[in-house]
Tab-separated table of C-alpha atoms in Angstrom:
chain	number	residue	atom	x	y	z
A	1	MET	CA	27.662	21.494	-55.920
A	2	GLU	CA	29.509	20.475	-52.882
A	3	LEU	CA	27.984	21.165	-49.524
A	4	ASN	CA	29.902	22.128	-46.523
A	5	VAL	CA	28.199	22.132	-43.020
A	6	ALA	CA	28.350	25.505	-41.390
A	7	ARG	CA	29.088	26.034	-37.991
A	8	VAL	CA	28.243	28.401	-35.303
A	9	GLU	CA	29.896	28.770	-32.131
A	10	THR	CA	27.699	28.756	-28.806
A	11	GLU	CA	28.156	30.592	-25.353
A	12	SER	CA	29.855	27.012	-24.332
A	13	ASP	CA	31.796	26.761	-27.305
A	14	ASP	CA	30.259	23.869	-28.817
A	15	ALA	CA	29.256	23.884	-32.260
A	16	LEU	CA	25.884	23.474	-33.516
A	17	PRO	CA	25.676	21.531	-37.026
A	18	TYR	CA	23.462	23.258	-39.726
A	19	SER	CA	23.817	23.756	-43.720
A	20	ILE	CA	22.142	27.169	-44.862
A	21	GLU	CA	23.001	26.224	-48.443
A	22	ALA	CA	21.497	22.601	-48.396
A	23	GLU	CA	18.281	24.263	-46.927
A	24	GLN	CA	18.418	26.765	-49.835
A	25	LEU	CA	18.988	23.886	-52.380
A	26	LEU	CA	16.051	21.955	-51.316
A	27	LEU	CA	13.591	24.987	-50.839
A	28	GLY	CA	14.555	25.860	-54.669
A	29	ALA	CA	13.876	22.512	-56.027
A	30	ILE	CA	10.454	22.943	-54.267
A	31	LEU	CA	9.928	26.189	-55.639
A	32	GLY	CA	10.682	25.224	-59.220
A	33	ASN	CA	9.022	21.706	-58.809
A	34	ASN	CA	6.382	21.328	-56.268
A	35	GLU	CA	6.344	17.304	-56.495
A	36	ILE	CA	9.682	17.364	-54.941
A	37	TYR	CA	7.756	18.246	-51.651
A	38	ASP	CA	5.614	15.025	-51.726
A	39	LYS	CA	8.938	12.967	-51.680
A	40	VAL	CA	10.510	14.727	-48.810
A	41	ALA	CA	7.396	15.631	-46.550
A	42	ASP	CA	7.041	12.266	-44.763
A	43	MET	CA	10.658	12.946	-43.116
A	44	LEU	CA	11.087	16.609	-43.055
A	45	ASN	CA	9.051	19.291	-41.364
A	46	SER	CA	8.975	23.134	-40.721
A	47	GLU	CA	10.962	22.760	-37.345
A	48	HIS	CA	13.982	20.847	-39.064
A	49	PHE	CA	15.081	23.943	-40.773
A	50	TYR	CA	17.830	25.883	-38.919
A	51	ASP	CA	17.211	29.589	-40.347
A	52	PRO	CA	13.796	30.664	-39.338
A	53	VAL	CA	12.831	32.141	-42.457
A	54	HIS	CA	13.605	29.033	-44.333
A	55	SER	CA	11.082	27.324	-41.915
A	56	ARG	CA	8.447	29.756	-42.789
A	57	ILE	CA	8.691	29.333	-46.681
A	58	TYR	CA	8.886	25.424	-46.220
A	59	GLU	CA	5.779	25.575	-44.183
A	60	LEU	CA	3.807	28.000	-46.229
A	61	SER	CA	4.848	25.804	-49.048
A	62	GLY	CA	3.537	22.689	-48.109
A	63	SER	CA	0.437	24.123	-47.111
A	64	ARG	CA	-0.326	25.325	-50.266
A	65	ILE	CA	0.930	22.205	-52.149
A	66	ASN	CA	-1.151	20.366	-49.748
A	67	ASN	CA	-4.236	22.173	-50.848
A	68	GLY	CA	-3.860	21.828	-54.105
A	69	ASN	CA	-2.174	25.300	-55.229
A	70	LEU	CA	0.976	26.468	-56.713
A	71	ALA	CA	3.875	27.127	-54.327
A	72	SER	CA	6.380	29.643	-56.501
A	73	PRO	CA	8.383	32.498	-55.806
A	74	ILE	CA	5.106	34.726	-57.103
A	75	THR	CA	2.844	32.803	-55.270
A	76	LEU	CA	4.693	33.050	-51.829
A	77	LYS	CA	5.360	36.539	-52.252
A	78	ALA	CA	1.783	37.810	-51.209
A	79	PHE	CA	2.184	35.925	-47.991
A	80	LEU	CA	5.559	36.753	-47.174
A	81	GLU	CA	6.171	40.478	-48.105
A	82	ASP	CA	5.939	41.886	-44.733
A	83	ASP	CA	8.196	38.841	-43.293
A	84	PRO	CA	10.849	41.110	-41.506
A	85	GLY	CA	13.311	38.277	-41.929
A	86	LEU	CA	12.578	37.833	-45.301
A	87	ARG	CA	13.220	41.497	-45.959
A	88	GLU	CA	16.636	41.219	-44.452
A	89	LEU	CA	17.573	38.537	-47.088
A	90	GLY	CA	16.548	40.785	-49.894
A	91	GLY	CA	12.821	40.216	-50.342
A	92	ALA	CA	11.128	38.801	-53.166
A	93	SER	CA	14.489	38.477	-55.011
A	94	TYR	CA	15.543	36.128	-52.673
A	95	LEU	CA	12.606	33.561	-53.220
A	96	ALA	CA	13.560	34.030	-57.014
A	97	LYS	CA	17.119	33.423	-55.880
A	98	LEU	CA	16.293	30.265	-54.307
A	99	ALA	CA	14.092	28.950	-57.163
A	100	GLY	CA	16.847	29.498	-59.650
A	101	SER	CA	19.104	26.973	-57.858
A	102	ALA	CA	18.573	23.723	-59.313
A	103	ILE	CA	19.251	20.164	-58.334
A	104	SER	CA	18.304	17.235	-59.558
A	105	THR	CA	14.768	15.312	-58.501
A	106	TYR	CA	16.620	12.286	-57.099
A	107	ALA	CA	19.067	14.420	-54.735
A	108	ALA	CA	15.909	16.109	-53.030
A	109	ARG	CA	15.836	13.351	-50.386
A	110	ASP	CA	19.534	13.569	-49.583
A	111	TYR	CA	19.525	17.153	-48.984
A	112	ALA	CA	16.351	16.581	-46.941
A	113	GLN	CA	17.657	13.680	-44.770
A	114	MET	CA	20.652	16.218	-44.215
A	115	ILE	CA	18.649	18.924	-43.008
A	116	HIS	CA	17.004	16.264	-40.485
A	117	ASP	CA	19.907	14.908	-39.583
A	118	MET	CA	21.234	17.838	-38.600
A	119	ALA	CA	18.127	19.184	-36.802
A	120	ILE	CA	18.604	15.898	-34.550
A	121	ARG	CA	21.918	16.417	-33.711
A	122	ARG	CA	21.349	20.074	-32.554
A	123	ALA	CA	18.244	18.927	-30.509
A	124	LEU	CA	20.978	16.168	-28.937
A	125	ILE	CA	23.526	19.007	-28.209
A	126	SER	CA	20.736	20.854	-26.347
A	127	LEU	CA	19.470	17.839	-24.578
A	128	GLY	CA	22.858	16.975	-23.696
A	129	HIS	CA	23.606	20.614	-21.892
A	130	GLU	CA	20.208	20.261	-20.262
A	131	ILE	CA	21.065	17.093	-18.524
A	132	SER	CA	24.389	18.243	-17.743
A	133	ASP	CA	23.290	21.267	-16.044
A	134	LYS	CA	20.592	19.531	-14.078
A	135	ALA	CA	22.960	16.967	-13.047
A	136	SER	CA	25.587	19.433	-11.630
A	137	LYS	CA	23.148	21.112	-9.312
A	138	ALA	CA	22.345	19.534	-5.903
A	139	ASP	CA	18.035	19.690	-6.516
A	140	ILE	CA	16.122	18.438	-3.384
A	141	ASP	CA	13.262	18.101	-5.734
A	142	SER	CA	14.799	16.243	-8.173
A	143	GLY	CA	17.080	13.292	-7.500
A	144	PRO	CA	19.063	11.166	-9.680
A	145	ASN	CA	16.570	8.819	-10.611
A	146	GLU	CA	13.870	11.205	-11.152
A	147	GLN	CA	16.578	13.252	-13.482
A	148	ILE	CA	17.256	9.693	-15.328
A	149	VAL	CA	13.486	9.150	-16.032
A	150	ASP	CA	13.073	12.748	-17.128
A	151	ALA	CA	16.319	12.649	-19.611
A	152	GLU	CA	15.010	9.171	-20.720
A	153	GLN	CA	11.571	10.827	-21.747
A	154	LYS	CA	13.074	13.393	-23.566
A	155	LEU	CA	15.391	11.056	-25.795
A	156	TYR	CA	12.322	8.829	-26.562
A	157	ARG	CA	10.369	12.132	-27.910
A	158	LEU	CA	13.694	12.941	-29.827
A	159	SER	CA	13.686	9.160	-31.478
A	160	GLU	CA	10.059	9.409	-32.325
A	161	GLN	CA	9.421	12.692	-33.431
A	162	GLY	CA	12.570	13.902	-34.218
A	163	GLN	CA	12.557	16.907	-31.949
A	164	SER	CA	12.727	16.948	-28.082
A	165	GLU	CA	10.147	19.919	-27.933
A	166	THR	CA	7.410	20.779	-30.029
A	167	GLY	CA	6.699	24.059	-28.683
A	168	PHE	CA	3.636	26.217	-30.305
A	169	LYS	CA	2.324	24.948	-33.297
A	170	THR	CA	1.044	27.467	-35.970
A	171	PHE	CA	-2.762	27.460	-36.347
A	172	LEU	CA	-2.376	26.352	-40.124
A	173	ARG	CA	-0.325	23.227	-39.206
A	174	ALA	CA	-3.226	22.294	-36.564
A	175	ALA	CA	-5.807	22.968	-38.957
A	176	THR	CA	-4.002	20.805	-41.423
A	177	ASP	CA	-3.916	18.291	-38.930
A	178	ALA	CA	-7.298	18.135	-38.050
A	179	VAL	CA	-8.153	18.117	-41.992
A	180	GLN	CA	-6.253	15.031	-42.158
A	181	MET	CA	-7.870	13.263	-39.094
A	182	ALA	CA	-11.452	14.134	-40.507
A	183	ASN	CA	-10.442	12.737	-43.884
A	184	SER	CA	-9.305	9.569	-42.380
A	185	ALA	CA	-12.694	9.294	-40.250
A	186	TYR	CA	-14.668	10.108	-43.322
A	187	LYS	CA	-12.854	7.187	-45.513
A	188	ARG	CA	-13.799	4.841	-42.858
A	189	ASP	CA	-17.526	5.155	-43.994
A	190	GLY	CA	-18.896	4.677	-40.447
A	191	LYS	CA	-16.588	1.786	-39.150
A	192	LEU	CA	-14.753	2.767	-35.805
A	193	ILE	CA	-12.054	5.247	-35.675
A	194	GLY	CA	-10.734	4.043	-32.611
A	195	ILE	CA	-9.163	0.088	-31.409
A	196	SER	CA	-12.458	-1.766	-30.644
A	197	THR	CA	-13.039	-2.841	-27.101
A	198	GLY	CA	-14.920	-5.956	-28.592
A	199	LEU	CA	-18.060	-4.906	-27.276
A	200	THR	CA	-20.268	-3.969	-29.838
A	201	ASP	CA	-22.546	-1.480	-28.034
A	202	LEU	CA	-19.763	-0.014	-26.108
A	203	ASP	CA	-18.121	0.777	-29.325
A	204	ARG	CA	-20.909	2.555	-30.654
A	205	LYS	CA	-21.064	4.842	-27.706
A	206	LEU	CA	-17.242	5.643	-27.743
A	207	GLY	CA	-16.187	4.808	-31.571
A	208	GLY	CA	-13.493	2.689	-29.925
A	209	LEU	CA	-10.626	3.509	-27.944
A	210	HIS	CA	-9.267	6.725	-29.157
A	211	LYS	CA	-5.419	7.524	-29.342
A	212	SER	CA	-4.429	10.310	-26.528
A	213	ASP	CA	-7.494	9.399	-24.299
A	214	LEU	CA	-7.695	8.635	-20.761
A	215	LEU	CA	-10.309	6.585	-20.195
A	216	ILE	CA	-11.177	5.662	-16.242
A	217	ILE	CA	-13.075	2.768	-15.441
A	218	ALA	CA	-14.456	3.011	-11.914
A	219	GLY	CA	-16.837	0.931	-9.443
A	220	ARG	CA	-17.211	-0.783	-5.809
A	221	PRO	CA	-15.292	-3.937	-5.256
A	222	SER	CA	-16.754	-6.960	-6.763
A	223	MET	CA	-18.421	-5.097	-9.618
A	224	GLY	CA	-15.944	-6.882	-12.111
A	225	LYS	CA	-13.338	-3.712	-13.106
A	226	THR	CA	-10.575	-5.858	-13.525
A	227	SER	CA	-12.485	-8.579	-15.306
A	228	LEU	CA	-13.807	-5.810	-17.877
A	229	ALA	CA	-10.238	-4.453	-18.360
A	230	CYS	CA	-8.970	-7.860	-18.791
A	231	ASN	CA	-11.686	-8.346	-21.367
A	232	ILE	CA	-11.181	-5.324	-23.452
A	233	ALA	CA	-7.231	-5.821	-23.096
A	234	PHE	CA	-7.410	-9.461	-24.495
A	235	SER	CA	-9.622	-8.604	-27.545
A	236	VAL	CA	-7.412	-6.046	-28.423
A	237	ALA	CA	-4.352	-7.948	-28.450
A	238	ARG	CA	-6.026	-11.144	-29.713
A	239	SER	CA	-7.619	-9.266	-32.908
A	240	TYR	CA	-4.021	-7.555	-33.447
A	241	LYS	CA	-2.920	-7.385	-37.163
A	242	ARG	CA	-0.083	-5.241	-38.387
A	243	GLY	CA	-0.240	-3.698	-42.102
A	244	ILE	CA	0.136	-0.524	-43.982
A	245	LEU	CA	-1.655	2.459	-42.390
A	246	SER	CA	-3.323	5.681	-44.583
A	247	ASP	CA	-0.226	7.793	-44.057
A	248	GLY	CA	1.997	4.962	-45.812
A	249	THR	CA	3.748	3.365	-42.601
A	250	GLU	CA	3.451	0.332	-40.555
A	251	GLY	CA	1.671	-0.428	-37.642
A	252	ALA	CA	-1.746	-2.157	-36.453
A	253	VAL	CA	-4.365	-1.963	-38.753
A	254	GLU	CA	-6.860	-3.872	-36.219
A	255	GLY	CA	-6.187	-4.426	-32.776
A	256	GLY	CA	-3.069	-3.769	-31.064
A	257	ILE	CA	-0.356	-4.338	-28.872
A	258	VAL	CA	-1.317	-4.124	-25.354
A	259	GLY	CA	0.434	-3.197	-21.929
A	260	PHE	CA	-1.046	-4.372	-18.860
A	261	PHE	CA	0.212	-2.741	-15.448
A	262	SER	CA	-1.317	-4.985	-12.981
A	263	LEU	CA	-0.775	-3.150	-9.616
A	264	GLU	CA	-2.975	-5.669	-7.519
A	265	MET	CA	-2.682	-9.115	-8.978
A	266	ASN	CA	0.287	-10.864	-10.119
A	267	ALA	CA	0.632	-12.025	-13.764
A	268	PRO	CA	-0.488	-15.722	-13.451
A	269	GLN	CA	-3.645	-14.722	-11.568
A	270	LEU	CA	-4.344	-12.390	-14.373
A	271	ALA	CA	-3.521	-14.992	-17.068
A	272	VAL	CA	-6.106	-17.524	-15.374
A	273	ARG	CA	-8.908	-14.892	-15.791
A	274	ILE	CA	-7.844	-14.746	-19.637
A	275	LEU	CA	-7.309	-18.293	-20.416
A	276	SER	CA	-10.347	-19.045	-18.358
A	277	ASP	CA	-12.627	-16.554	-20.884
A	278	ALA	CA	-10.515	-18.277	-23.411
A	279	SER	CA	-10.946	-21.989	-22.779
A	280	GLY	CA	-14.300	-21.931	-21.090
A	281	VAL	CA	-12.996	-23.472	-17.861
A	282	PRO	CA	-14.547	-21.738	-15.083
A	283	SER	CA	-11.636	-19.722	-13.221
A	284	HIS	CA	-12.358	-20.688	-10.006
A	285	GLN	CA	-11.805	-24.574	-11.137
A	286	VAL	CA	-8.840	-23.412	-12.239
A	287	ARG	CA	-7.684	-22.223	-9.020
A	288	GLN	CA	-8.784	-25.048	-7.151
A	289	GLY	CA	-7.493	-27.564	-9.480
A	290	ASP	CA	-11.066	-28.935	-9.994
A	291	MET	CA	-10.823	-29.587	-13.336
A	292	THR	CA	-11.532	-32.669	-15.684
A	293	GLU	CA	-9.032	-34.058	-18.081
A	294	SER	CA	-10.762	-32.694	-20.871
A	295	GLU	CA	-10.845	-29.038	-19.020
A	296	PHE	CA	-7.417	-29.103	-18.359
A	297	ARG	CA	-6.606	-29.943	-22.447
A	298	ASP	CA	-8.702	-27.364	-23.178
A	299	PHE	CA	-6.934	-25.018	-20.827
A	300	VAL	CA	-3.421	-25.566	-22.097
A	301	GLN	CA	-4.492	-25.469	-25.588
A	302	ALA	CA	-6.063	-21.810	-24.835
A	303	ALA	CA	-2.646	-21.288	-23.239
A	304	ARG	CA	-0.700	-22.453	-26.475
A	305	THR	CA	-2.658	-20.933	-29.051
A	306	LEU	CA	-2.390	-17.408	-27.129
A	307	GLU	CA	1.171	-17.762	-26.427
A	308	ALA	CA	2.313	-15.053	-29.371
A	309	CYS	CA	-0.742	-12.810	-28.089
A	310	PRO	CA	0.885	-9.305	-27.806
A	311	LEU	CA	-0.531	-8.704	-24.297
A	312	ASN	CA	2.464	-7.643	-21.989
A	313	ILE	CA	1.875	-8.005	-18.254
A	314	ASP	CA	3.856	-5.732	-15.491
A	315	ASP	CA	2.660	-6.998	-11.788
A	316	THR	CA	5.251	-4.920	-10.242
A	317	PRO	CA	3.836	-3.380	-7.201
A	318	ALA	CA	3.691	0.041	-6.012
A	319	LEU	CA	5.221	1.648	-8.981
A	320	THR	CA	5.209	5.560	-9.252
A	321	ILE	CA	3.808	7.371	-12.101
A	322	MET	CA	7.214	7.941	-13.558
A	323	GLU	CA	8.426	4.478	-13.448
A	324	ILE	CA	5.013	3.629	-15.070
A	325	SER	CA	5.760	6.231	-17.753
A	326	ALA	CA	9.221	5.102	-18.209
A	327	ARG	CA	8.337	1.160	-18.717
A	328	ALA	CA	5.449	2.435	-21.084
A	329	ARG	CA	7.835	4.074	-23.207
A	330	ARG	CA	10.510	1.074	-22.948
A	331	LEU	CA	7.419	-1.153	-24.220
A	332	LYS	CA	6.770	0.911	-27.007
A	333	ARG	CA	10.531	1.560	-28.484
A	334	SER	CA	11.103	-1.934	-28.107
A	335	HIS	CA	7.909	-4.401	-29.004
A	336	GLY	CA	5.530	-1.339	-29.818
A	337	LEU	CA	2.749	-0.193	-27.487
A	338	ASP	CA	-0.803	0.921	-29.071
A	339	ALA	CA	-3.184	0.831	-25.719
A	340	LEU	CA	-2.261	0.886	-21.993
A	341	PHE	CA	-3.960	-0.652	-18.931
A	342	VAL	CA	-3.499	0.245	-15.384
A	343	ASP	CA	-5.290	-1.763	-12.474
A	344	TYR	CA	-5.471	0.324	-10.463
A	345	LEU	CA	-5.110	4.223	-10.154
A	346	GLN	CA	-5.134	4.374	-6.145
A	347	LEU	CA	-2.209	1.771	-6.100
A	348	ILE	CA	0.156	4.041	-7.716
A	349	ARG	CA	2.555	5.796	-5.666
A	350	PRO	CA	3.121	9.519	-5.886
A	351	VAL	CA	6.520	10.636	-7.035
A	352	SER	CA	6.631	12.575	-3.702
A	353	SER	CA	4.885	12.741	-0.785
A	354	LYS	CA	2.193	15.784	-1.262
A	355	ASP	CA	0.331	17.736	1.770
A	356	SER	CA	-2.975	15.617	0.632
A	357	ARG	CA	-4.414	12.688	-0.974
A	358	VAL	CA	-6.312	14.644	-3.388
A	359	ASN	CA	-2.749	16.486	-4.863
A	360	GLU	CA	-1.458	13.067	-4.822
A	361	VAL	CA	-4.355	11.649	-7.096
A	362	SER	CA	-4.053	14.917	-9.371
A	363	GLU	CA	-0.373	13.937	-9.717
A	364	ILE	CA	-1.109	10.810	-11.014
A	365	THR	CA	-3.982	11.525	-13.390
A	366	GLN	CA	-2.308	14.098	-14.952
A	367	GLY	CA	0.838	11.495	-15.276
A	368	LEU	CA	-1.181	9.105	-16.990
A	369	LYS	CA	-2.794	11.722	-19.497
A	370	ALA	CA	0.585	13.093	-20.298
A	371	ILE	CA	1.541	9.398	-21.065
A	372	ALA	CA	-1.573	8.816	-23.181
A	373	LYS	CA	-0.431	11.977	-25.295
A	374	GLU	CA	3.162	11.574	-25.166
A	375	LEU	CA	2.927	8.152	-26.448
A	376	ASP	CA	0.031	8.973	-28.898
A	377	ILE	CA	-2.239	5.625	-26.864
A	378	PRO	CA	-5.342	5.242	-25.312
A	379	VAL	CA	-4.543	4.680	-21.368
A	380	VAL	CA	-7.201	2.766	-19.529
A	381	ALA	CA	-7.153	3.269	-15.979
A	382	LEU	CA	-9.199	1.473	-13.245
A	383	SER	CA	-10.402	3.743	-10.305
A	384	GLN	CA	-12.190	2.647	-6.761
A	385	LEU	CA	-15.435	4.501	-6.010
A	386	SER	CA	-16.072	5.620	-2.412
A	387	ARG	CA	-18.317	4.010	-0.011
A	388	GLN	CA	-21.176	6.405	0.061
A	389	VAL	CA	-22.316	4.693	-2.827
A	390	GLU	CA	-23.831	1.813	-0.390
A	391	ASN	CA	-25.646	4.603	1.572
A	392	ARG	CA	-27.941	4.883	-1.323
A	393	ASP	CA	-31.182	3.487	-2.264
A	394	ASP	CA	-29.980	3.450	-5.727
A	395	LYS	CA	-26.777	2.599	-5.706
A	396	ARG	CA	-25.755	3.442	-9.293
A	397	PRO	CA	-22.704	5.485	-9.222
A	398	GLN	CA	-22.232	8.920	-10.197
A	399	LEU	CA	-19.073	11.160	-10.818
A	400	SER	CA	-19.008	12.362	-7.165
A	401	ASP	CA	-18.537	9.026	-5.918
A	402	LEU	CA	-15.171	8.898	-7.547
A	403	ARG	CA	-12.542	8.814	-4.801
A	404	GLU	CA	-10.755	12.340	-5.099
A	405	SER	CA	-13.254	13.007	-8.097
A	406	GLY	CA	-12.450	16.339	-8.886
A	407	SER	CA	-8.647	15.439	-10.367
A	408	ILE	CA	-9.948	12.197	-11.910
A	409	GLU	CA	-12.887	13.340	-13.420
A	410	GLN	CA	-11.127	16.684	-14.957
A	411	ASP	CA	-8.261	14.952	-16.322
A	412	SER	CA	-10.144	12.007	-17.810
A	413	ASP	CA	-11.628	12.219	-21.078
A	414	VAL	CA	-14.211	9.050	-20.793
A	415	VAL	CA	-15.165	7.771	-17.036
A	416	MET	CA	-17.256	4.797	-16.858
A	417	PHE	CA	-18.892	2.848	-13.927
A	418	VAL	CA	-19.367	-0.903	-13.868
A	419	PHE	CA	-22.248	-1.849	-11.771
A	420	ARG	CA	-23.968	-4.935	-11.623
A	421	GLU	CA	-27.451	-4.812	-9.634
A	422	GLU	CA	-27.729	-8.560	-9.353
A	423	TYR	CA	-24.666	-8.462	-6.762
A	424	TYR	CA	-26.479	-6.361	-4.384
A	425	ALA	CA	-29.945	-8.315	-4.961
A	426	GLU	CA	-28.064	-11.513	-3.817
A	427	ARG	CA	-27.452	-9.789	-0.602
A	428	GLU	CA	-31.163	-8.516	-0.002
A	429	GLN	CA	-32.408	-12.400	-0.409
A	430	PRO	CA	-35.464	-12.365	2.150
A	431	SER	CA	-35.578	-15.052	4.965
A	432	GLU	CA	-37.638	-18.176	4.675
A	433	ASP	CA	-40.254	-16.779	7.079
A	434	ALA	CA	-40.559	-13.440	5.138
A	435	GLY	CA	-43.646	-14.802	3.082
A	436	GLU	CA	-44.305	-16.322	-0.282
A	437	GLU	CA	-44.991	-13.021	-1.917
A	438	LYS	CA	-41.760	-11.307	-0.768
A	439	ILE	CA	-39.631	-14.253	-1.750
A	440	ALA	CA	-41.482	-14.523	-4.897
A	441	LYS	CA	-40.903	-10.782	-5.973
A	442	TRP	CA	-37.310	-11.420	-4.874
A	443	LYS	CA	-36.766	-14.609	-6.938
A	444	GLU	CA	-38.519	-12.601	-9.953
A	445	ARG	CA	-35.696	-9.680	-9.722
A	446	MET	CA	-32.710	-12.131	-9.641
A	447	GLU	CA	-34.195	-13.663	-12.663
A	448	ARG	CA	-34.421	-10.535	-14.529
A	449	LEU	CA	-30.876	-9.539	-12.996
A	450	SER	CA	-29.123	-12.123	-13.777
A	451	ASN	CA	-26.009	-12.307	-15.710
A	452	LYS	CA	-26.571	-8.521	-16.505
A	453	ALA	CA	-24.454	-5.581	-15.771
A	454	GLU	CA	-24.412	-2.036	-16.852
A	455	LEU	CA	-21.810	-0.078	-18.147
A	456	ILE	CA	-22.721	3.886	-17.270
A	457	ILE	CA	-21.100	6.397	-19.080
A	458	GLY	CA	-20.808	9.253	-16.643
A	459	LYS	CA	-18.269	11.547	-18.773
A	460	GLN	CA	-17.006	11.505	-22.410
A	461	ARG	CA	-15.565	14.591	-23.594
A	462	HIS	CA	-16.381	13.740	-27.616
A	463	GLY	CA	-19.199	12.206	-27.531
A	464	PRO	CA	-23.008	11.550	-25.602
A	465	ILE	CA	-22.846	9.784	-22.101
A	466	GLY	CA	-25.578	7.220	-21.385
A	467	THR	CA	-25.795	3.211	-20.232
A	468	VAL	CA	-24.776	0.344	-22.173
A	469	ASN	CA	-26.213	-2.851	-21.142
A	470	LEU	CA	-23.473	-6.127	-21.222
A	471	SER	CA	-23.821	-9.651	-20.252
A	472	PHE	CA	-21.687	-10.742	-17.422
A	473	GLU	CA	-20.905	-14.555	-16.764
A	474	GLY	CA	-19.432	-14.791	-13.361
A	475	LYS	CA	-17.751	-18.127	-13.437
A	476	PHE	CA	-15.713	-16.971	-16.532
A	477	THR	CA	-15.232	-13.542	-15.032
A	478	ARG	CA	-16.308	-12.386	-18.553
A	479	PHE	CA	-18.184	-9.419	-19.932
A	480	GLY	CA	-19.914	-9.736	-23.303
A	481	ASN	CA	-22.444	-8.144	-25.630
A	482	LEU	CA	-26.018	-8.625	-24.553
A	483	ALA	CA	-28.638	-9.518	-27.185
A	484	GLN	CA	-31.537	-6.971	-27.347
A	485	PRO	CA	-34.884	-8.099	-27.884
A	486	TRP	CA	-35.010	-7.040	-31.735
A	487	GLN	CA	-31.719	-9.286	-32.136
A	488	ARG	CA	-33.532	-12.169	-30.304
A	489	ASN	CA	-36.349	-11.706	-32.307
A	490	GLY	CA	-33.819	-12.433	-35.565
A	491	GLU	CA	-34.117	-8.965	-36.837
A	492	ASN	CA	-31.383	-6.547	-38.184
A	493	PHE	CA	-30.322	-3.792	-36.274
């Protein structure tokens, strides 16, 4: 049967493409042979149907088929007999008519592709009207640059998800997604759900870096925030492996492609830290040029080995949250993106000057969380702590120490504090005339704290809080796994 593209005129005299006939034939094929649904479900969802009644029939059919139940005119009748839209079309008899229109199995994907493509074209037309309307109006709060970024964002969503706005989701669809997520986690048999950080004890606490999460790493200057972020980012990029995912699509099966916004340090400085870790050459020696020929060869060899490492660095200073969002989208579209790091939060410029710094930071944290959700990736942002930490005897940070803590704490899924007591103990070294006992106690304390760090999880929306003990090698600016007593004794854990 030859299909013609039906059209409906809008108020602006533009035509929206759709085909009621294609929707009818595909639904009829599914109701006659439920196996056809599995052939089209990967490319078509209920929002792609133009007719709302067809959309509801497709969603209900998919739900029943996924649960191992039959989807037929008789089984759907009980769920749709009170549907006012279906009653207008003839009620249960309409379902029977659908099932009576037969198409060959091999043609199903062609019809599904047609329905999908028309839905995308309708969304493009709608988005074009929206862009045109906004551009024709002089809006003080939305200049041309902001409008371009907004349009790019919506076009990206359209290209990635097949629709510019998802709108409301039925609980049926949300519950189905939740069951699929639980099933995926169950099949891992206790393995990480998220991306590994490379730090074993931290992975146990967090379950790795989870998609759509905003994670904050906070600390006072010299605690090692940037070093920790570099270590995790490098570990993720270095372990990147591409393959077939559980849903049949291609992507990162281990590690991931990393984007790193370095608003404080330039790209070469950041690369020195990473290559110092990889080569075993202290970073201060690299900066000073104080290397032996052998150390220099090791450093160059590390650079050659890692030149294909999917770690992408953007060191443009003073970016706005909208610019960061736009650049992250471009990176994902052109090369892929599995995790994003931002160093650091307080250096991001607000889009417009607010009446208070608290409101500006709130705009930034909300923007970072929006990036995590939109791109479906973990976003790790660094944050400074206020000076009030220095005024306490116990200098371990807490949530109230976050600068503009209200929005940072509220919008984040995980908040972690880097704390190295060794840093403070070094600055409490007693003078030579303080007495042997006091000097001995200080040396004992320094020995106990040497090369150790704490990562304090102050907030975790989906898991426990607590402290993770790490090793820290200052000359390589490297955090690592700290051997526990039972591990040092050769016991399993």
